[in-house]
Amino acid sequence: MELTENMEEFLNDLIGKRMEQVYQEKDGERYDPFNEELELKVQKVIRKLPPKQGKVIFDYMTETSNNNSDLNEFYYRMGLRDGLKLREAIQTMLNTLME
């Protein structure tokens, strides 16, 4: 049995919700992708530092951002994997019911 358009939409929504759930579960914190006010404050502080110290802080922030990107990708893949397993399970159930 093939997935209908409604089933496909349902699965896509379910996968997306699961991805969000896994992502939000980290330390029970709400995800804030960008805090512009904080970013402006940090830039102001860095401008006051001597260039060498400013570069150290900038490099640290860049490395932290890169690590966070890796973490984001991990959570994305976890949700995607869960969704694909769910889709496979539902497809197996539908096939069994149709036999």
Coordinates of N, CA and C in Angstrom, one line a residue:
M1 N 0.9 -1.2 0.0 CA 0.0 0.0 0.0 C 0.9 1.2 0.0
E2 N 0.6 2.1 -0.9 CA 1.4 3.4 -1.0 C 0.8 4.4 0.0
L3 N 1.7 5.3 0.5 CA 1.3 6.4 1.4 C 0.5 7.4 0.6
T4 N -0.7 7.8 1.2 CA -1.5 8.8 0.5 C -0.8 10.1 0.9
E5 N -1.3 11.2 0.2 CA -0.8 12.5 0.4 C -1.0 12.9 1.9
N6 N -2.2 12.6 2.4 CA -2.5 13.0 3.8 C -1.5 12.2 4.8
M7 N -1.3 10.9 4.5 CA -0.3 10.2 5.3 C 1.1 10.8 5.3
E8 N 1.4 11.1 4.1 CA 2.8 11.7 3.9 C 2.9 13.0 4.6
E9 N 1.9 13.9 4.6 CA 1.9 15.1 5.3 C 1.9 14.9 6.8
F10 N 1.1 13.9 7.3 CA 1.1 13.6 8.7 C 2.5 13.2 9.1
L11 N 3.1 12.3 8.4 CA 4.5 11.8 8.7 C 5.5 12.9 8.7
N12 N 5.4 13.8 7.8 CA 6.4 14.9 7.7 C 6.2 15.8 8.9
D13 N 4.9 16.1 9.3 CA 4.6 16.9 10.5 C 5.2 16.2 11.7
L14 N 4.9 14.9 11.8 CA 5.4 14.2 13.0 C 6.9 14.2 13.1
I15 N 7.6 14.0 12.0 CA 9.0 14.0 12.0 C 9.5 15.4 12.4
G16 N 8.9 16.4 11.9 CA 9.3 17.8 12.3 C 9.1 18.0 13.8
K17 N 8.0 17.6 14.3 CA 7.7 17.8 15.7 C 8.7 17.0 16.6
R18 N 9.0 15.8 16.2 CA 10.0 15.0 16.9 C 11.3 15.6 16.9
M19 N 11.7 16.2 15.8 CA 13.0 16.8 15.7 C 13.1 18.0 16.7
E20 N 12.0 18.8 16.7 CA 11.9 19.9 17.6 C 12.0 19.5 19.1
Q21 N 11.2 18.4 19.4 CA 11.2 17.8 20.7 C 12.6 17.4 21.2
V22 N 13.3 16.7 20.4 CA 14.7 16.2 20.7 C 15.5 17.4 20.9
Y23 N 15.4 18.4 20.1 CA 16.2 19.6 20.1 C 16.0 20.4 21.4
Q24 N 14.7 20.5 21.8 CA 14.3 21.3 23.0 C 14.6 20.6 24.3
E25 N 14.8 19.2 24.2 CA 15.1 18.5 25.4 C 16.4 18.7 26.0
K26 N 17.3 19.3 25.3 CA 18.7 19.6 25.8 C 18.6 20.5 27.0
D27 N 18.9 20.0 28.1 CA 19.0 20.7 29.4 C 17.7 21.5 29.7
G28 N 16.6 21.1 29.1 CA 15.3 21.8 29.3 C 15.3 23.3 29.0
E29 N 16.3 23.7 28.2 CA 16.4 25.1 27.8 C 15.7 25.4 26.5
R30 N 15.2 26.6 26.4 CA 14.5 27.0 25.1 C 15.6 27.5 24.2
Y31 N 15.5 27.1 22.9 CA 16.5 27.5 21.9 C 16.3 28.9 21.4
D32 N 17.3 29.7 21.5 CA 17.2 31.1 20.9 C 18.3 31.2 19.9
P33 N 18.0 31.2 18.6 CA 19.0 31.1 17.6 C 20.0 32.3 17.5
F34 N 19.5 33.5 17.9 CA 20.3 34.7 17.8 C 19.8 35.7 18.8
N35 N 20.7 36.2 19.6 CA 20.3 37.3 20.6 C 21.1 38.5 20.1
E36 N 20.4 39.3 19.3 CA 21.0 40.5 18.7 C 21.6 41.5 19.8
E37 N 20.8 41.7 20.8 CA 21.2 42.6 21.8 C 22.6 42.1 22.5
L38 N 22.6 40.9 22.8 CA 23.9 40.3 23.4 C 25.0 40.4 22.4
E39 N 24.7 40.1 21.2 CA 25.8 40.2 20.1 C 26.4 41.6 20.0
L40 N 25.5 42.6 20.1 CA 26.0 44.0 20.0 C 26.9 44.3 21.2
K41 N 26.5 43.9 22.4 CA 27.2 44.1 23.6 C 28.6 43.5 23.5
V42 N 28.7 42.2 23.0 CA 29.9 41.5 22.9 C 30.8 42.3 21.9
Q43 N 30.3 42.7 20.8 CA 31.1 43.4 19.8 C 31.7 44.7 20.4
K44 N 30.9 45.4 21.2 CA 31.3 46.6 21.9 C 32.5 46.3 22.8
V45 N 32.4 45.3 23.6 CA 33.5 44.9 24.5 C 34.7 44.5 23.7
I46 N 34.6 43.7 22.7 CA 35.7 43.3 21.9 C 36.4 44.5 21.3
R47 N 35.7 45.5 20.8 CA 36.3 46.7 20.2 C 37.2 47.5 21.2
K48 N 36.9 47.3 22.5 CA 37.6 48.0 23.6 C 38.9 47.3 23.9
L49 N 39.0 46.1 23.5 CA 40.2 45.3 23.9 C 41.3 45.6 22.9
P50 N 42.6 45.3 23.3 CA 43.7 45.4 22.4 C 43.5 44.4 21.3
P51 N 44.0 44.6 20.1 CA 43.7 43.7 19.0 C 44.0 42.3 19.2
K52 N 45.2 42.0 19.9 CA 45.6 40.6 20.2 C 44.5 39.9 21.1
Q53 N 44.1 40.6 22.1 CA 43.1 40.0 23.0 C 41.7 39.9 22.3
G54 N 41.4 40.9 21.5 CA 40.2 40.8 20.8 C 40.1 39.6 19.8
K55 N 41.3 39.3 19.2 CA 41.4 38.2 18.3 C 41.2 36.9 19.0
V56 N 41.8 36.8 20.2 CA 41.6 35.6 21.1 C 40.1 35.3 21.4
I57 N 39.4 36.4 21.8 CA 38.0 36.3 22.1 C 37.2 35.9 20.8
F58 N 37.5 36.6 19.7 CA 36.8 36.3 18.5 C 37.1 34.9 18.0
D59 N 38.3 34.4 18.1 CA 38.6 33.0 17.7 C 37.8 32.0 18.6
Y60 N 37.8 32.3 19.9 CA 37.0 31.5 20.8 C 35.5 31.4 20.5
M61 N 35.0 32.6 20.2 CA 33.6 32.6 19.8 C 33.3 31.9 18.5
T62 N 34.2 32.0 17.6 CA 34.1 31.3 16.3 C 34.1 29.8 16.5
E63 N 35.0 29.3 17.4 CA 35.2 27.9 17.6 C 33.9 27.4 18.4
T64 N 33.4 28.2 19.3 CA 32.2 27.8 20.0 C 31.0 27.7 19.1
S65 N 30.9 28.7 18.2 CA 29.8 28.7 17.2 C 29.9 27.4 16.3
N66 N 31.1 27.1 15.9 CA 31.3 25.9 15.0 C 30.9 24.6 15.8
N67 N 31.2 24.6 17.1 CA 30.9 23.4 17.9 C 29.3 23.3 18.0
N68 N 28.7 24.5 18.2 CA 27.2 24.5 18.3 C 26.6 24.1 17.0
S69 N 27.2 24.4 15.9 CA 26.7 24.0 14.6 C 26.7 22.5 14.5
D70 N 27.8 21.9 15.0 CA 27.9 20.4 15.0 C 26.8 19.8 15.9
L71 N 26.6 20.4 17.0 CA 25.5 19.9 17.9 C 24.2 20.0 17.3
N72 N 23.9 21.2 16.6 CA 22.6 21.3 15.9 C 22.4 20.2 14.8
E73 N 23.5 20.0 14.1 CA 23.4 18.9 13.1 C 23.1 17.6 13.7
F74 N 23.7 17.3 14.9 CA 23.5 16.0 15.6 C 22.0 15.9 15.9
Y75 N 21.4 16.9 16.5 CA 20.0 16.9 16.9 C 19.1 16.7 15.7
Y76 N 19.5 17.4 14.6 CA 18.7 17.3 13.4 C 18.7 15.9 12.9
R77 N 19.9 15.3 12.9 CA 20.0 13.9 12.4 C 19.3 12.9 13.3
M78 N 19.3 13.2 14.6 CA 18.5 12.3 15.5 C 17.1 12.3 15.2
G79 N 16.5 13.5 15.0 CA 15.1 13.6 14.7 C 14.8 13.0 13.3
L80 N 15.6 13.2 12.4 CA 15.4 12.6 11.0 C 15.5 11.1 11.1
R81 N 16.4 10.6 11.8 CA 16.5 9.1 12.0 C 15.3 8.6 12.6
D82 N 14.8 9.2 13.7 CA 13.6 8.8 14.3 C 12.4 8.8 13.4
G83 N 12.3 9.8 12.6 CA 11.2 10.0 11.6 C 11.3 8.9 10.5
L84 N 12.5 8.6 10.1 CA 12.6 7.6 9.0 C 12.2 6.2 9.6
K85 N 12.7 5.9 10.8 CA 12.3 4.6 11.5 C 10.8 4.5 11.6
L86 N 10.2 5.6 12.0 CA 8.7 5.7 12.2 C 8.0 5.4 10.9
R87 N 8.5 6.1 9.9 CA 7.9 5.9 8.5 C 8.0 4.5 8.1
E88 N 9.1 3.8 8.3 CA 9.3 2.5 7.9 C 8.4 1.5 8.7
A89 N 8.2 1.8 10.0 CA 7.3 1.0 10.8 C 5.9 1.1 10.4
I90 N 5.5 2.3 10.0 CA 4.1 2.5 9.6 C 3.9 1.9 8.2
Q91 N 4.9 2.0 7.4 CA 4.8 1.3 6.0 C 4.7 -0.2 6.2
T92 N 5.4 -0.8 7.1 CA 5.4 -2.2 7.4 C 4.0 -2.6 7.9
M93 N 3.5 -1.8 8.8 CA 2.1 -2.1 9.4 C 1.1 -2.0 8.3
L94 N 1.2 -1.0 7.4 CA 0.2 -0.9 6.3 C 0.3 -2.1 5.4
N95 N 1.5 -2.5 5.1 CA 1.7 -3.7 4.2 C 1.2 -4.9 4.8
T96 N 1.4 -5.1 6.1 CA 0.8 -6.3 6.8 C -0.7 -6.3 6.8
L97 N -1.3 -5.1 7.0 CA -2.7 -5.0 7.0 C -3.3 -5.3 5.6
M98 N -2.6 -5.0 4.6 CA -3.1 -5.2 3.2 C -2.9 -6.6 2.7
E99 N -2.1 -7.5 3.4 CA -1.9 -8.8 3.0 C -3.0 -9.7 3.2

